[in-house]
XYZ file of C-alpha atoms in Angstrom:
412
model
C 13.655 193.524 171.426
C 9.983 193.254 172.357
C 9.129 193.061 176.057
C 6.036 190.830 176.194
C 5.302 189.722 179.753
C 3.055 187.324 181.664
C 0.749 188.949 184.200
C -1.607 188.072 187.085
C -4.917 188.121 185.236
C -8.302 189.078 186.625
C -10.702 186.748 184.859
C -14.191 185.265 185.146
C -15.051 182.033 186.889
C -15.121 179.192 184.379
C -18.877 178.632 184.618
C -19.576 182.331 183.922
C -17.114 183.071 181.087
C -19.690 182.682 178.310
C -22.051 185.138 180.005
C -19.295 187.644 180.730
C -17.572 187.658 177.321
C -18.676 190.593 175.160
C -17.788 192.106 171.821
C -15.508 195.183 171.958
C -17.056 198.388 173.278
C -16.603 200.249 169.982
C -18.668 197.962 167.739
C -21.904 199.414 169.164
C -23.540 202.815 169.192
C -25.198 203.896 172.450
C -28.617 202.457 171.631
C -27.175 199.127 170.499
C -24.913 198.933 173.557
C -27.829 199.484 175.936
C -29.889 196.819 174.182
C -27.031 194.296 174.304
C -26.125 195.048 177.915
C -29.694 194.422 179.032
C -29.532 190.848 177.748
C -27.378 189.761 180.679
C -26.358 191.638 183.815
C -23.004 189.814 183.758
C -22.131 190.864 180.214
C -18.880 192.797 180.327
C -20.491 195.408 178.100
C -22.099 196.765 181.282
C -18.591 197.640 182.497
C -17.045 198.534 179.136
C -19.955 200.827 178.250
C -21.144 202.035 181.670
C -23.449 204.674 180.181
C -25.784 201.720 179.576
C -26.585 201.934 183.303
C -27.991 205.465 182.942
C -30.834 207.166 181.109
C -30.027 208.660 177.715
C -30.200 212.150 179.215
C -26.945 211.512 181.110
C -23.777 212.496 179.263
C -22.016 209.234 178.404
C -18.696 210.887 179.307
C -19.802 212.241 182.705
C -17.553 211.408 185.689
C -20.276 209.339 187.359
C -20.408 207.077 184.293
C -16.769 206.023 184.709
C -17.257 205.636 188.456
C -20.090 203.223 187.680
C -17.696 201.104 185.584
C -15.296 200.917 188.535
C -18.141 200.092 190.915
C -19.379 197.252 188.715
C -15.895 195.808 188.233
C -15.204 195.798 191.975
C -18.639 194.327 192.610
C -17.968 191.475 190.182
C -14.652 190.743 191.901
C -16.293 190.819 195.317
C -19.171 188.518 194.356
C -16.855 185.958 192.754
C -17.784 186.560 189.127
C -14.106 187.491 188.665
C -11.032 186.401 190.548
C -7.311 187.061 190.185
C -4.600 184.571 189.320
C -1.835 185.324 191.806
C 0.943 183.915 189.620
C 1.885 185.851 186.478
C 0.885 183.704 183.516
C 0.463 183.805 179.781
C -2.806 182.553 178.311
C -3.574 181.015 174.957
C -6.743 182.391 173.357
C -8.009 180.207 170.499
C -10.819 181.475 168.267
C -12.409 179.345 165.549
C -14.674 180.888 162.905
C -16.056 178.993 159.916
C -13.536 176.207 160.451
C -10.520 178.556 160.576
C -8.587 178.821 163.840
C -6.249 181.529 165.137
C -4.190 181.264 168.315
C -3.228 184.314 170.364
C -0.883 184.698 173.311
C -2.533 186.853 175.995
C 0.126 188.990 177.654
C 1.147 192.527 178.559
C 3.173 194.678 176.157
C 5.477 197.528 177.114
C 4.492 201.177 176.793
C 8.187 201.884 176.115
C 8.085 199.541 173.111
C 5.068 201.487 171.854
C 6.909 204.782 172.261
C 10.143 203.527 170.660
C 8.391 202.029 167.638
C 9.053 198.360 168.358
C 5.262 198.130 168.545
C 4.311 199.569 165.175
C 1.163 201.457 164.194
C -0.567 201.767 160.829
C -3.478 204.051 161.744
C -3.979 207.522 163.206
C -5.967 207.973 166.402
C -8.465 210.685 167.292
C -8.064 212.577 170.544
C -11.744 212.514 171.498
C -11.903 208.735 171.118
C -8.740 208.322 173.170
C -10.067 210.439 176.034
C -12.980 208.102 176.694
C -10.743 205.045 177.160
C -8.136 207.052 179.089
C -10.798 207.942 181.657
C -12.163 204.407 181.686
C -8.749 202.801 182.299
C -7.661 205.450 184.804
C -10.823 205.342 186.933
C -11.148 201.542 186.837
C -7.446 201.135 187.597
C -7.511 198.384 185.001
C -7.313 197.697 181.283
C -10.433 195.846 180.247
C -10.115 195.563 176.464
C -7.143 193.729 174.899
C -5.196 195.242 171.996
C -4.980 192.945 168.972
C -1.288 192.595 168.054
C 0.366 190.592 165.263
C 3.850 189.159 164.799
C 5.718 187.249 162.134
C 5.100 183.586 162.862
C 7.659 181.572 164.827
C 7.782 177.815 164.295
C 9.091 177.332 167.847
C 6.174 179.259 169.289
C 3.762 177.391 167.012
C 5.082 174.099 168.388
C 4.699 175.287 171.980
C 1.134 176.433 171.259
C 0.285 172.985 169.892
C 1.679 171.453 173.070
C -0.311 173.803 175.328
C -3.516 172.842 173.540
C -3.112 169.279 174.745
C -4.119 170.532 178.199
C -7.660 171.081 179.420
C -8.945 174.584 178.541
C -10.012 176.878 181.345
C -12.753 178.258 179.049
C -14.531 176.483 176.211
C -17.719 178.017 174.786
C -19.503 179.297 171.692
C -20.598 182.916 171.477
C -23.923 183.951 169.954
C -22.328 184.509 166.544
C -21.059 180.922 166.410
C -17.409 181.660 167.222
C -15.755 178.915 169.265
C -13.636 180.349 172.086
C -11.116 178.320 174.058
C -8.597 179.622 176.588
C -5.642 177.752 178.093
C -3.554 178.930 181.038
C 0.240 178.860 180.530
C 1.721 178.764 184.023
C 4.673 176.432 183.553
C 7.856 178.404 184.281
C 9.770 176.767 181.428
C 7.044 177.590 178.905
C 6.844 181.152 180.226
C 10.602 181.578 179.783
C 10.489 180.226 176.217
C 7.639 182.551 175.203
C 9.282 185.584 176.780
C 12.573 184.768 175.054
C 10.960 184.311 171.631
C 9.284 187.706 171.794
C 12.457 189.350 173.139
C 14.160 188.361 169.883
C 11.534 190.052 167.717
C 12.336 193.583 166.590
C 8.781 194.417 165.542
C 5.249 193.763 166.784
C 2.278 195.258 164.932
C -1.023 196.711 166.101
C -3.628 194.939 163.999
C -6.714 196.348 165.721
C -7.234 198.592 168.736
C -5.114 201.668 167.999
C -7.258 203.853 170.275
C -7.178 201.332 173.120
C -3.393 201.092 172.780
C -2.837 204.864 172.699
C -5.136 205.318 175.699
C -3.422 202.614 177.746
C -0.027 204.110 176.982
C -1.135 207.618 177.957
C -2.472 206.340 181.276
C 0.918 204.711 181.816
C 2.689 208.019 181.169
C 0.261 209.757 183.533
C 1.014 207.237 186.277
C 4.741 207.737 185.764
C 4.334 211.476 186.334
C 2.318 210.764 189.457
C 4.997 208.315 190.651
C 8.357 209.924 189.756
C 10.272 207.162 191.554
C 8.736 204.448 189.337
C 11.033 201.542 188.448
C 9.454 200.437 185.158
C 8.246 197.197 186.695
C 4.895 198.546 187.875
C 1.805 197.146 186.093
C 0.959 200.560 184.625
C 4.072 200.286 182.432
C 2.371 197.527 180.413
C -0.869 197.123 178.494
C -3.173 194.163 177.892
C -2.662 192.481 174.511
C -3.370 189.342 172.511
C -0.631 188.494 169.998
C -1.349 186.415 166.891
C 0.973 185.040 164.192
C 0.497 186.687 160.800
C -0.100 183.337 159.074
C -3.342 182.757 160.981
C -4.996 186.149 160.549
C -7.878 186.997 158.263
C -8.507 190.535 157.097
C -11.884 191.175 155.519
C -12.763 194.012 153.198
C -13.834 197.389 154.576
C -16.386 198.610 152.069
C -17.581 202.144 151.343
C -20.931 203.794 150.670
C -21.482 207.432 149.645
C -24.668 209.445 150.182
C -24.781 211.375 146.897
C -23.074 211.588 143.502
C -21.615 215.088 143.885
C -24.284 216.649 141.651
C -24.076 213.985 138.933
C -26.792 211.727 137.624
C -26.018 207.994 137.626
C -25.415 208.168 133.848
C -23.005 211.092 134.200
C -21.151 209.347 137.006
C -20.807 206.157 134.923
C -19.486 208.187 131.997
C -16.801 209.760 134.214
C -15.810 206.376 135.593
C -15.208 205.012 132.096
C -12.278 207.399 131.617
C -10.209 205.230 133.966
C -12.144 201.980 134.336
C -13.801 199.262 132.372
C -17.315 199.387 133.810
C -18.832 195.937 133.361
C -22.545 195.521 134.218
C -23.393 192.528 136.426
C -27.123 193.309 136.762
C -28.317 191.714 140.024
C -25.170 189.676 140.678
C -23.250 191.126 143.677
C -19.556 191.666 143.033
C -16.944 190.537 145.544
C -13.587 191.483 143.978
C -11.416 188.422 143.400
C -8.121 190.262 143.047
C -6.306 193.428 143.988
C -7.018 196.421 141.753
C -10.684 195.674 141.052
C -13.835 196.968 142.722
C -17.498 196.103 142.876
C -20.024 198.929 142.623
C -23.728 199.018 143.422
C -25.499 201.959 141.770
C -29.144 202.579 140.927
C -30.144 198.981 141.828
C -27.431 197.429 139.634
C -24.031 195.869 140.261
C -20.933 196.632 138.203
C -17.396 195.286 138.172
C -14.762 198.014 137.868
C -11.423 197.070 136.299
C -8.766 199.739 135.989
C -7.711 200.193 132.339
C -4.108 200.680 133.398
C -2.648 198.876 136.368
C -1.486 201.085 139.209
C 2.257 201.588 138.739
C 2.894 203.486 141.980
C 5.601 202.014 144.208
C 4.519 203.980 147.282
C 3.442 201.512 150.008
C 0.342 203.539 150.915
C -0.725 204.915 147.542
C -0.760 201.440 145.958
C -3.301 200.131 148.474
C -6.749 199.525 146.976
C -8.309 201.810 149.582
C -5.969 204.586 148.389
C -6.609 203.870 144.700
C -10.374 204.084 145.223
C -9.949 207.319 147.169
C -7.626 208.904 144.599
C -9.408 207.665 141.454
C -13.072 207.944 142.433
C -14.013 209.159 145.895
C -12.045 212.405 145.756
C -12.128 213.553 142.103
C -15.595 212.265 141.157
C -17.545 212.257 144.422
C -15.819 215.114 146.243
C -14.802 213.068 149.326
C -11.548 214.889 150.071
C -11.063 213.695 153.649
C -12.819 210.402 154.414
C -12.009 210.802 158.124
C -14.268 213.838 158.501
C -16.712 213.837 155.563
C -20.173 212.776 156.765
C -21.234 211.728 153.258
C -19.219 208.511 153.431
C -19.901 205.417 155.521
C -17.630 202.428 156.119
C -19.158 198.961 156.207
C -17.233 195.978 157.552
C -17.011 193.003 155.222
C -18.539 190.732 157.855
C -21.883 192.384 157.102
C -21.866 191.066 153.524
C -22.734 192.609 150.180
C -26.444 192.641 150.962
C -25.664 195.368 153.497
C -24.274 197.537 150.677
C -27.469 197.022 148.708
C -29.550 197.914 151.751
C -27.643 201.155 152.293
C -27.975 202.271 148.682
C -31.607 201.207 148.392
C -32.495 203.258 151.486
C -30.373 206.364 152.029
C -27.113 206.174 150.039
C -26.340 206.730 146.347
C -23.509 204.313 145.576
C -21.468 201.633 147.329
C -18.125 200.013 146.565
C -16.991 196.527 147.538
C -13.260 196.117 148.097
C -10.588 193.451 147.855
C -9.198 193.033 151.398
C -5.955 194.658 152.443
C -3.413 191.912 153.188
C -1.490 191.424 156.408
C 1.681 191.780 154.327
C 0.557 195.222 153.176
C -0.210 196.195 156.774
C 3.283 195.129 157.888
C 4.924 196.933 154.968
C 3.129 200.211 155.685
C 4.003 200.013 159.390
C 7.638 199.077 158.636
C 7.923 202.259 156.558
C 6.504 204.292 159.478
C 3.541 205.222 157.314
C -0.192 205.252 158.023
C -3.035 203.664 156.105
C -6.162 205.562 155.109
C -8.969 205.238 157.674
C -10.925 201.997 157.751
C -8.462 199.977 155.683
C -8.742 196.687 157.589
C -11.516 194.677 159.218
C -10.352 191.742 161.322
C -12.548 188.782 162.171
C -13.238 187.184 164.524
C -13.360 189.961 167.112
C -11.662 189.405 170.459
C -14.047 189.256 173.397
C -13.712 191.681 176.276
C -14.073 190.512 179.859
C -12.104 187.268 179.607
C -8.877 189.033 180.613
C -8.456 192.141 182.781
C -5.109 193.707 183.634
C -4.984 195.550 186.957
C -2.756 198.625 187.071
C -2.151 198.215 190.818
C-alpha cells in the first residue's frame, strides 16, 4: 500500500521556470558546476551546488557552503522567483525527448514505505555521497531534487493523465539540450483522490534514479523524528519529493565502460584471451551498438569489434544474468583485473547519452579499451528489486534527466 501524497509545492514563477530549471547536481564535477552556474544567477544549480558561490580553496562540504544554499533559497522566495502553492496538489511533469514523451506524477513518497520495502531499491549507496545531501536538505529545510520513481502502468491513471493534459500547462519550455518540459497542476479534489487511491493499491514502487537523494531524504526524516519525539507521521519531514513514471514510458540507455590498461597484456594477447569465450568479430572503423542482450561492442587499438558469447549465459540468477554482470564476470575481472568496479580507479563509466564517439575519445586519449553495452531493461530492474537484490554499479542510465528547481518540498 504505497502512500503517495500531494503537497504544497514551492515552485518558480511561470516566466522564470526556464531560467531556474537545472540538471541534477550530480551530473557535474565542481569545475563544470561552477561554469554552468555562472551562466544564469537564477539557475537552481547555484542552490543545489552552493560551493559554486565560493573560491575553489573553500571546502565544498564546509558548513558555510550549506548555509549559502539556504540563504539563496530564502532570497529567491523573498524576491518572488519562487512562491508556495498553499493547497496540497499533485503535478504532472511531461518530458519529451526525440519525439518520445514520458509523464510523471510529482508527489511526496513516504519514508516509512522506503523503510518497509514498498519503495524498492536496486542499487547500493555510499555514505560519503549521502552525507552531502543530508546536510543540504537539513540546512535548507527543504528537498530540492526529486527522486525518480517508477511504477507498473495503470490504465486508469493513464486516462486521468490524458485528461489533465487538456488543461493549460503552468510551465512550457525547452531546455538547452532540446528537451521539451511541460508541467500541469492537479488541484481538483476528485482527481487528487483518484491518484492517491490508485497508488494506495500498489504494493511496490521502484527507485529508478536518485538512490542517494532518496536515502538522504529518508535519513533527514528519521533525524527530525528523533528531534520531535511527539511526531504524528503527518509532518512534511515524513515524506520526500518524487516524480513517478509508468514503466511503459521509460527509456533506459546503456551505461558503457572504459578501462585504463590491459592488466599487463598487449592488445594481441588480450584478444587471444577473449576468444576463449567470445567470437571476436572485427568491425574496423564501424562503431558497434549492441542490438541484443548478450553481445558487446569493443573499441581497442583504434578498431571496433563485436563480441558474441560462444555459449549463451544459462544462469537463472536475476543479477548474474544481467549484461553488466556478464561483462564483469567474463572480462573485466578475470582478464582486466577489475575486481570491484565500485572502487577501482582504472575503470570509468560513460552514459549512453554521450554516444559511441565518447568511447573512442577516451581510448584514443587516456584509456586502453572500451565496451559498449546493450541497455538494462526496466523489467530487469523490477525483477532485481522484487528479489531484494542489488545491481552492479552503473547498470542504468535514464534519459531525459529530471530538472531540479521546478519543485521544492519544504520540511516545515
